[in-house]
Coordinates of N, CA and C in Angstrom, one line a residue:
X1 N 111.9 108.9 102.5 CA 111.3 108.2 101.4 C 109.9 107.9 101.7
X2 N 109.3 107.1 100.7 CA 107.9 107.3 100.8 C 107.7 105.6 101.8
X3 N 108.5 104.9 101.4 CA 108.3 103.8 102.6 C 108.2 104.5 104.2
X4 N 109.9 105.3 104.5 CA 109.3 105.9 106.4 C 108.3 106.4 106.2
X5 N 107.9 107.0 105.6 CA 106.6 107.4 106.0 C 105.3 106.7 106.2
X6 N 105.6 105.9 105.2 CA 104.3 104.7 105.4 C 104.7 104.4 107.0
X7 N 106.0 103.4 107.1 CA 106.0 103.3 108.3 C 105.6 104.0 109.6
X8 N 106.0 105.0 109.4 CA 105.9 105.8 110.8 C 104.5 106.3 111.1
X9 N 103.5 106.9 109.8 CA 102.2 106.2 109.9 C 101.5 105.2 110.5
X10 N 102.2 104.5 109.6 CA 101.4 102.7 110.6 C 101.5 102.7 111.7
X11 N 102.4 103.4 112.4 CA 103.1 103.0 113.7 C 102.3 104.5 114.5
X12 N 102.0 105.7 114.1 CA 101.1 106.5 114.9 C 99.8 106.2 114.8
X13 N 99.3 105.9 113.7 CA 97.6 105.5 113.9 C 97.0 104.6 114.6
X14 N 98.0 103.9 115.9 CA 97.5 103.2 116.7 C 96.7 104.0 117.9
X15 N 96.7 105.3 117.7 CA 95.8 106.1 118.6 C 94.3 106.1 118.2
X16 N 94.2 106.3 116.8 CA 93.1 106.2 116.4 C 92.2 105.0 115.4
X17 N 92.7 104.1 115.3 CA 92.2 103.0 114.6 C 91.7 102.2 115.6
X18 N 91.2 102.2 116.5 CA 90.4 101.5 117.2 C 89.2 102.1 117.4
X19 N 89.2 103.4 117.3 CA 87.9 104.1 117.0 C 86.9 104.3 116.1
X20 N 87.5 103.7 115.1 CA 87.1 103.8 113.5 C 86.8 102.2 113.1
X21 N 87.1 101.8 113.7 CA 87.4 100.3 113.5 C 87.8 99.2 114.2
X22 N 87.3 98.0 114.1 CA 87.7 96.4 114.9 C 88.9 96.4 114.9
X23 N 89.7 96.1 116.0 CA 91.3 96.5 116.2 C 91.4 95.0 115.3
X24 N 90.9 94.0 114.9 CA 91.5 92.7 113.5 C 91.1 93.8 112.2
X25 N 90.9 94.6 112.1 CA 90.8 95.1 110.6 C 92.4 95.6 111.1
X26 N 92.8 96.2 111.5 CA 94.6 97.2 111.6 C 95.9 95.8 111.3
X27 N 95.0 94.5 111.4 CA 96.3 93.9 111.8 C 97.3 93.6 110.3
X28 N 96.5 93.4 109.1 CA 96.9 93.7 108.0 C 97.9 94.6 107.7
X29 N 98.0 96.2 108.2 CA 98.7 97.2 107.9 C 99.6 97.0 109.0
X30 N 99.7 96.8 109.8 CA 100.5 95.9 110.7 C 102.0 95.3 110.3
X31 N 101.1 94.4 109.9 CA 102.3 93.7 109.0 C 102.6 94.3 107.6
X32 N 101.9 94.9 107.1 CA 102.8 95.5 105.9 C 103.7 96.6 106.3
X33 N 103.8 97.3 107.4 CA 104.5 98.3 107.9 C 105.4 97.1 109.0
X34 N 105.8 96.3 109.3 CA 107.0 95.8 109.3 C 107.2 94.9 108.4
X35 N 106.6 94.3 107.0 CA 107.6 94.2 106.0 C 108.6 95.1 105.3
X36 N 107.6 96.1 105.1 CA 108.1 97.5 104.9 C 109.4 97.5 105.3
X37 N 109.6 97.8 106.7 CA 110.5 98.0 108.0 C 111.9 97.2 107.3
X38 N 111.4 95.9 107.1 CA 112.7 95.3 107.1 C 113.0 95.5 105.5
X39 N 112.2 95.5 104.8 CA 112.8 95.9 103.1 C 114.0 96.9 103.0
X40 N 113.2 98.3 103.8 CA 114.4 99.3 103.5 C 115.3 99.1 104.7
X41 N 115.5 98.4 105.7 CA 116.3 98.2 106.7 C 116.0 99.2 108.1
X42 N 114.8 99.4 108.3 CA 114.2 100.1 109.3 C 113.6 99.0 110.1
X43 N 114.8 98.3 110.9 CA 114.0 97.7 111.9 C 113.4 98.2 113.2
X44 N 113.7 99.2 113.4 CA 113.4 99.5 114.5 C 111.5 100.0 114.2
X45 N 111.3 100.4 112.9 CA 110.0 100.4 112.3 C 109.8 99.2 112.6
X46 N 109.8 98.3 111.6 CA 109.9 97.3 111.7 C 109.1 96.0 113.2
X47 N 110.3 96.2 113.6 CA 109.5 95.9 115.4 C 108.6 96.7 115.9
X48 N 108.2 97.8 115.5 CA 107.4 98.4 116.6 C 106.4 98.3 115.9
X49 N 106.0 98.1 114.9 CA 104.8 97.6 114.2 C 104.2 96.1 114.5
X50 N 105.4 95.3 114.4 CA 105.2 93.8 115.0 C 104.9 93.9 116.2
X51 N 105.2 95.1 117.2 CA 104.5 94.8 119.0 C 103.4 95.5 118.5
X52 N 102.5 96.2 117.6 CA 101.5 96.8 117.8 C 100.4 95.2 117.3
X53 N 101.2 95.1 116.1 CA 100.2 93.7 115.8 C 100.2 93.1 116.8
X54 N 101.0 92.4 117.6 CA 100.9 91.2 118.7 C 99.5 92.2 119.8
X55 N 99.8 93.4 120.0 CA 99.0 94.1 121.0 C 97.7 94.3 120.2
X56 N 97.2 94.7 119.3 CA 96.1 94.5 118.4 C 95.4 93.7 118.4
X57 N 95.7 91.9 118.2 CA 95.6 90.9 118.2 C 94.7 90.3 119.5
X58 N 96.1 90.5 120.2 CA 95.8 90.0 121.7 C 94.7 90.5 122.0
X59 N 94.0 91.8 121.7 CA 92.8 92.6 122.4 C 91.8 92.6 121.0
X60 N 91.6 91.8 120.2 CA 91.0 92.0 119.0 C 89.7 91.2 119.2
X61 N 90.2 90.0 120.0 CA 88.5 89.1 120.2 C 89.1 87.8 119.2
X62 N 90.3 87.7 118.3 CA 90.7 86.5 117.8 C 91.2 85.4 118.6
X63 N 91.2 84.5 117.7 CA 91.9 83.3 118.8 C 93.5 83.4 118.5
X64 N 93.7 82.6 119.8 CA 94.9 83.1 120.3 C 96.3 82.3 119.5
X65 N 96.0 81.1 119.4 CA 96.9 80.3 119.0 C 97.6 80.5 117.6
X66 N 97.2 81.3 116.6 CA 97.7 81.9 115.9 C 98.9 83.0 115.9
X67 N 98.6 83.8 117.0 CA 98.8 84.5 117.6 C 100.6 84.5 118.3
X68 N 99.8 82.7 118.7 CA 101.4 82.2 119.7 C 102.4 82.2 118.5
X69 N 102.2 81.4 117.7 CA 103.1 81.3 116.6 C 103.7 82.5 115.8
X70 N 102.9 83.5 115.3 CA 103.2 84.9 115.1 C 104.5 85.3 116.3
X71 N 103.7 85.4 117.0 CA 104.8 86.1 118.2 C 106.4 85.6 118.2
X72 N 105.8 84.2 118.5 CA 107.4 83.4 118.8 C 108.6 83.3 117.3
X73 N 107.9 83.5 116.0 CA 108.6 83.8 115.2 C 109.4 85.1 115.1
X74 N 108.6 85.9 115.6 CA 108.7 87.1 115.8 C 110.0 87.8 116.9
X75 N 109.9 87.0 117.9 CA 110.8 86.7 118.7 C 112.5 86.8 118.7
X76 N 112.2 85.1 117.8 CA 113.5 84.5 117.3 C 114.1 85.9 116.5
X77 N 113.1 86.5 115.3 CA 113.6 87.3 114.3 C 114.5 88.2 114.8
X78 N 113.5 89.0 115.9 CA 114.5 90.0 116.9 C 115.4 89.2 117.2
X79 N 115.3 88.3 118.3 CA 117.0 87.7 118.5 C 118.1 87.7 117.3
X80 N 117.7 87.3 116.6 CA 118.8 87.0 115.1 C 119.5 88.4 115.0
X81 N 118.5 89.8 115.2 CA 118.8 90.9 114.5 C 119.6 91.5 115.9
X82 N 119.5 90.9 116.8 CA 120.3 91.5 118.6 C 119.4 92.3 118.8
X83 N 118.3 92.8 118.5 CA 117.1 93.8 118.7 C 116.6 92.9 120.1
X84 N 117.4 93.5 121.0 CA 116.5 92.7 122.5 C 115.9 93.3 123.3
X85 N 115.7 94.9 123.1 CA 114.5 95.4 123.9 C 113.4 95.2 123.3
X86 N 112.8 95.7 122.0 CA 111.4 95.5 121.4 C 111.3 93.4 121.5
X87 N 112.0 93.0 121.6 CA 112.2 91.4 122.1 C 112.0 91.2 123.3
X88 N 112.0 91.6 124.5 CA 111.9 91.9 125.8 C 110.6 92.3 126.1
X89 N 110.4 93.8 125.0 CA 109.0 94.0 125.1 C 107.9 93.3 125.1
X90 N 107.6 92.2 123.7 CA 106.9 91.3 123.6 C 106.7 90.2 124.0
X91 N 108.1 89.7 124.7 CA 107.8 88.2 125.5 C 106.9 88.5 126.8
X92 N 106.2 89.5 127.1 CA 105.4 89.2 128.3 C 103.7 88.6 127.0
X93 N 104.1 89.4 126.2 CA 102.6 89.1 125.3 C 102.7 87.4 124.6
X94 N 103.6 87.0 124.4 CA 104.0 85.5 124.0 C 104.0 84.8 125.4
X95 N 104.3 84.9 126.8 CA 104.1 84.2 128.0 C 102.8 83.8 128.1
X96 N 102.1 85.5 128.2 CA 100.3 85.6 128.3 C 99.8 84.6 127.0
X97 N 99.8 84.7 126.0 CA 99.2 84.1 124.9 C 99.5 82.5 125.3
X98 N 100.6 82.2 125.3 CA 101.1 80.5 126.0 C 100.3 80.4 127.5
X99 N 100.3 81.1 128.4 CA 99.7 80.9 129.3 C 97.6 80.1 128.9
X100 N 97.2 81.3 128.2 CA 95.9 81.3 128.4 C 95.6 80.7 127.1
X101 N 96.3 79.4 126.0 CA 96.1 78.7 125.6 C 96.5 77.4 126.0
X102 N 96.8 77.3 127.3 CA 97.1 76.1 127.7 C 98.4 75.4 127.3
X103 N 99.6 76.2 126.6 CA 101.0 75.6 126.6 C 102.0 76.2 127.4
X104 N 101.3 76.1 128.7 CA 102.7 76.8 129.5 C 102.8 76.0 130.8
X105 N 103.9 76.0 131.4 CA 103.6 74.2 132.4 C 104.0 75.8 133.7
X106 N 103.8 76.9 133.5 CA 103.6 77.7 134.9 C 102.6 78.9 134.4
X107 N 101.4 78.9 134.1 CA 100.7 79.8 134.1 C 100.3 81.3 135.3
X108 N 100.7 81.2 136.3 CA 100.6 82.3 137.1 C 102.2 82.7 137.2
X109 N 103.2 81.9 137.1 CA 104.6 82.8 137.3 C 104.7 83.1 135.8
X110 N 104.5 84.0 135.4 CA 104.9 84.8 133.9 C 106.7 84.8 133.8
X111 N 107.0 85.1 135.2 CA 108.4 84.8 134.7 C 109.5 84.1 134.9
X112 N 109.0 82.7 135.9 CA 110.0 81.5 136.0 C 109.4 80.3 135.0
X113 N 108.2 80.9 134.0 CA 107.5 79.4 133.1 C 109.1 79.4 132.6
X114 N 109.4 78.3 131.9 CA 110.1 77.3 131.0 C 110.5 78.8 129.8
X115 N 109.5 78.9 128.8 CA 109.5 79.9 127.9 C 110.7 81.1 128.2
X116 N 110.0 81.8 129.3 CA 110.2 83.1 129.8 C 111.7 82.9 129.7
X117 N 111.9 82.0 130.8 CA 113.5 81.5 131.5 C 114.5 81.6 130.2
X118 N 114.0 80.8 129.1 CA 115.0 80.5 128.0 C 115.3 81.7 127.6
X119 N 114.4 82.7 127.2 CA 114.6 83.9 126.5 C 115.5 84.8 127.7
X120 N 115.0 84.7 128.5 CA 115.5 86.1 129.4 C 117.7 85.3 130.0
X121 N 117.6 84.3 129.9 CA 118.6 83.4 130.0 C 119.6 83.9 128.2
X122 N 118.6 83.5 127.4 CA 119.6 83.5 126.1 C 120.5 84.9 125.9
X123 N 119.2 85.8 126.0 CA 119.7 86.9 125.7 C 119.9 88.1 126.7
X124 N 120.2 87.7 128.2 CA 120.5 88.1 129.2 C 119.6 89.2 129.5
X125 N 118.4 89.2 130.0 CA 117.3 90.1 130.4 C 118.1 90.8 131.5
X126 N 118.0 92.0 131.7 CA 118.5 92.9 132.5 C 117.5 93.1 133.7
X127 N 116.3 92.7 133.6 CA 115.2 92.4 134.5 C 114.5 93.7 135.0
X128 N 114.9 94.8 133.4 CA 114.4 96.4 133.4 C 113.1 96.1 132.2
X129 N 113.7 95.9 131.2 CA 112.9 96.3 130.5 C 111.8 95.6 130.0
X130 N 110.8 95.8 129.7 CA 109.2 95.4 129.9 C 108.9 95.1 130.9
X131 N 109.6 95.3 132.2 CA 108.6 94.9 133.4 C 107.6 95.3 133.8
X132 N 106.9 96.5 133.3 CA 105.8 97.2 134.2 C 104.8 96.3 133.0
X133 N 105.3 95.9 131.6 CA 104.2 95.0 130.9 C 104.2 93.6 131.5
X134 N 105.2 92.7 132.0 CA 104.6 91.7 132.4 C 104.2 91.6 134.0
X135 N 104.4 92.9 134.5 CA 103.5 92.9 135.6 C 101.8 93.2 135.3
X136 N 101.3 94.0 134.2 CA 100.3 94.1 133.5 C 99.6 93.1 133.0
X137 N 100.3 92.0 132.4 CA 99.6 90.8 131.8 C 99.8 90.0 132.7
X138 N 100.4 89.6 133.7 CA 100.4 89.2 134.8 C 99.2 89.4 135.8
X139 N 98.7 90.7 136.3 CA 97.5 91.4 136.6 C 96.4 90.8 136.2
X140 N 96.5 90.7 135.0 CA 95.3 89.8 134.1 C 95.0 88.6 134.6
X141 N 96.4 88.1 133.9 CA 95.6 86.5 134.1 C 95.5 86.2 135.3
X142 N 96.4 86.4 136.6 CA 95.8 87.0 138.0 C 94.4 86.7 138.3
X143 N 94.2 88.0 137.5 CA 92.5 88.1 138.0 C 91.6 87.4 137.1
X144 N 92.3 86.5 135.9 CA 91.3 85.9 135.2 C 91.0 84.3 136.0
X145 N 92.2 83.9 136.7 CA 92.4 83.2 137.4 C 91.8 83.3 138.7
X146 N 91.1 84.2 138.8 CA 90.7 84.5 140.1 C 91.6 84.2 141.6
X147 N 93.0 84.4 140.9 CA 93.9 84.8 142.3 C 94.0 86.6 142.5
X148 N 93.1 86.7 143.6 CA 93.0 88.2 143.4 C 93.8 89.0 144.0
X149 N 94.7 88.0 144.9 CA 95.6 88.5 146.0 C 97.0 88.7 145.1
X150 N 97.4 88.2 143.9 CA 98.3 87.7 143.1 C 98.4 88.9 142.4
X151 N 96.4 89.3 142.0 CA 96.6 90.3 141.1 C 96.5 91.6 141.4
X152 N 96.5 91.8 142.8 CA 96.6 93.0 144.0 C 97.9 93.1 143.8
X153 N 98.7 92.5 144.2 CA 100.2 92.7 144.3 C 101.0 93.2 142.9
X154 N 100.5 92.4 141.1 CA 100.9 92.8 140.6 C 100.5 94.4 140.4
X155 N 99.3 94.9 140.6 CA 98.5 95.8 140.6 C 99.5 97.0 141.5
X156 N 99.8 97.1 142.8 CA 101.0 97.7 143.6 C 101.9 98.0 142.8
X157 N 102.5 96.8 142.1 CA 103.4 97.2 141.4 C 103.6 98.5 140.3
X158 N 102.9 98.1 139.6 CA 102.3 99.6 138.9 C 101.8 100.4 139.0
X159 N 101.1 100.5 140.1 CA 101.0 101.9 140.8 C 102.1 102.6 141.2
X160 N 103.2 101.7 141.8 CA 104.6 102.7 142.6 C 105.1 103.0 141.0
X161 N 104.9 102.4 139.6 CA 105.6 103.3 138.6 C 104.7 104.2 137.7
X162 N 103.7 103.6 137.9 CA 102.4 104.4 137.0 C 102.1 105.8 136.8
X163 N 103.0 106.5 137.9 CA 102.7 108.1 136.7 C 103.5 108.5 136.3
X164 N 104.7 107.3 135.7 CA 105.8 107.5 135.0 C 105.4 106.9 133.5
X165 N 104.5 106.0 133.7 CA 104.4 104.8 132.5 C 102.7 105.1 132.4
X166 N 102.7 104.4 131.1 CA 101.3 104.2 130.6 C 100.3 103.4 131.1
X167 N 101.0 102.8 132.3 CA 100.3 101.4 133.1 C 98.9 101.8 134.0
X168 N 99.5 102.9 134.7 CA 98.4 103.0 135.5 C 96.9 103.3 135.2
X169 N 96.3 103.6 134.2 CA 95.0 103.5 133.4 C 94.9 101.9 133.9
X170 N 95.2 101.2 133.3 CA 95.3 99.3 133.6 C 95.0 99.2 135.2
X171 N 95.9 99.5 136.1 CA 95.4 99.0 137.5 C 94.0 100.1 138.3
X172 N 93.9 101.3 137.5 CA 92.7 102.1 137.9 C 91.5 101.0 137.1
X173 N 91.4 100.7 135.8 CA 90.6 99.6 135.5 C 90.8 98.4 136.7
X174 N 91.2 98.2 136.7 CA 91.7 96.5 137.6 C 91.0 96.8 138.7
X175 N 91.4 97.9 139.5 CA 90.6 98.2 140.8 C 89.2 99.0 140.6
X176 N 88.5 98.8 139.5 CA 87.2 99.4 139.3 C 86.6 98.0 139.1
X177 N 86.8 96.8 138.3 CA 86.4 95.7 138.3 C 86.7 95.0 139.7
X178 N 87.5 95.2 140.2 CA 87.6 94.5 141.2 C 86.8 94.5 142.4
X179 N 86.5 95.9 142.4 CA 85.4 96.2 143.4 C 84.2 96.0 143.8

């Protein structure tokens, strides 16, 4: 139908819309490609459009606190739908966003804060999936925090999986800044 297609569009042009354009102009089609999603019952569209927005976002230059609330709705949605990997996926991006606006009562442990715990607790985290992302945004605030030893170690981490995963580009940056 002419909706997947929209969807599955929205959901490849994340290669090239940042070229063409301020990654806040995409975030619009974003969300219309997981309304979309959930209209004809394509959640799996659906969510993967919602982690491009949250990833879009996050790297857009917008403020963040918007952002938190988007997510954590976003969250819950997946939980309701049992969708707990693309939910898995995104709580490292809702930890970091709570982290670096100041509502998180553990900003360097990404994965014992309060937040993290309840989600990975509710919906029984297997402690597989999205880990090389919240070792990634973990990395970050790390080194935004200027704990460099913190963000060395996350940095290791994805190296031992990085020519498996898309990560290692991230700690080859990390160790160019770093230097």
């Amino acid at each position: 139908s002419s909706s997947s297609v929209r969807i599955e569009t929205s959901m490849h042009t994340k290669f090239v819309n940042h070229w063409k354009q301020p990654l806040s102009l995409s975030l619009e089609r974003r969300i219309s490609g997981y309304q979309e999603g959930l209209k004809i019952g394509n959640l799996y569209g659906a969510f993967y459009n919602i982690t491009l927005y949250g990833m879009e976002y996050f790297y857009s230059g917008l403020s963040l606190p918007p952002l938190v609330d988007d997510v954590k709705r976003f969250l819950d949605q997946m939980g309701s739908y049992n969708f707990t990997r693309p939910m898995f996926l995104n709580l490292p991006l809702y930890q970091t966003a709570l982290n670096l606006t100041g509502q998180s009562d553990n900003v360097l442990g990404m994965f014992t804060a309060k937040t993290s715990e309840y989600y990975h607790q509710k919906y029984k985290w297997d402690g597989i999936i999205g880990l090389e992302i919240w070792w990634s945004y973990g990395m970050q605030i790390a080194f935004i925090c200027d704990e460099i030893e913190i963000a060395s170690a996350y940095a290791d981490n994805l190296k031992r999986v990085g020519e498996k995963t898309c990560m290692l580009e991230r700690v080859l940056y990390f160790e160019q800044v770093r230097a």
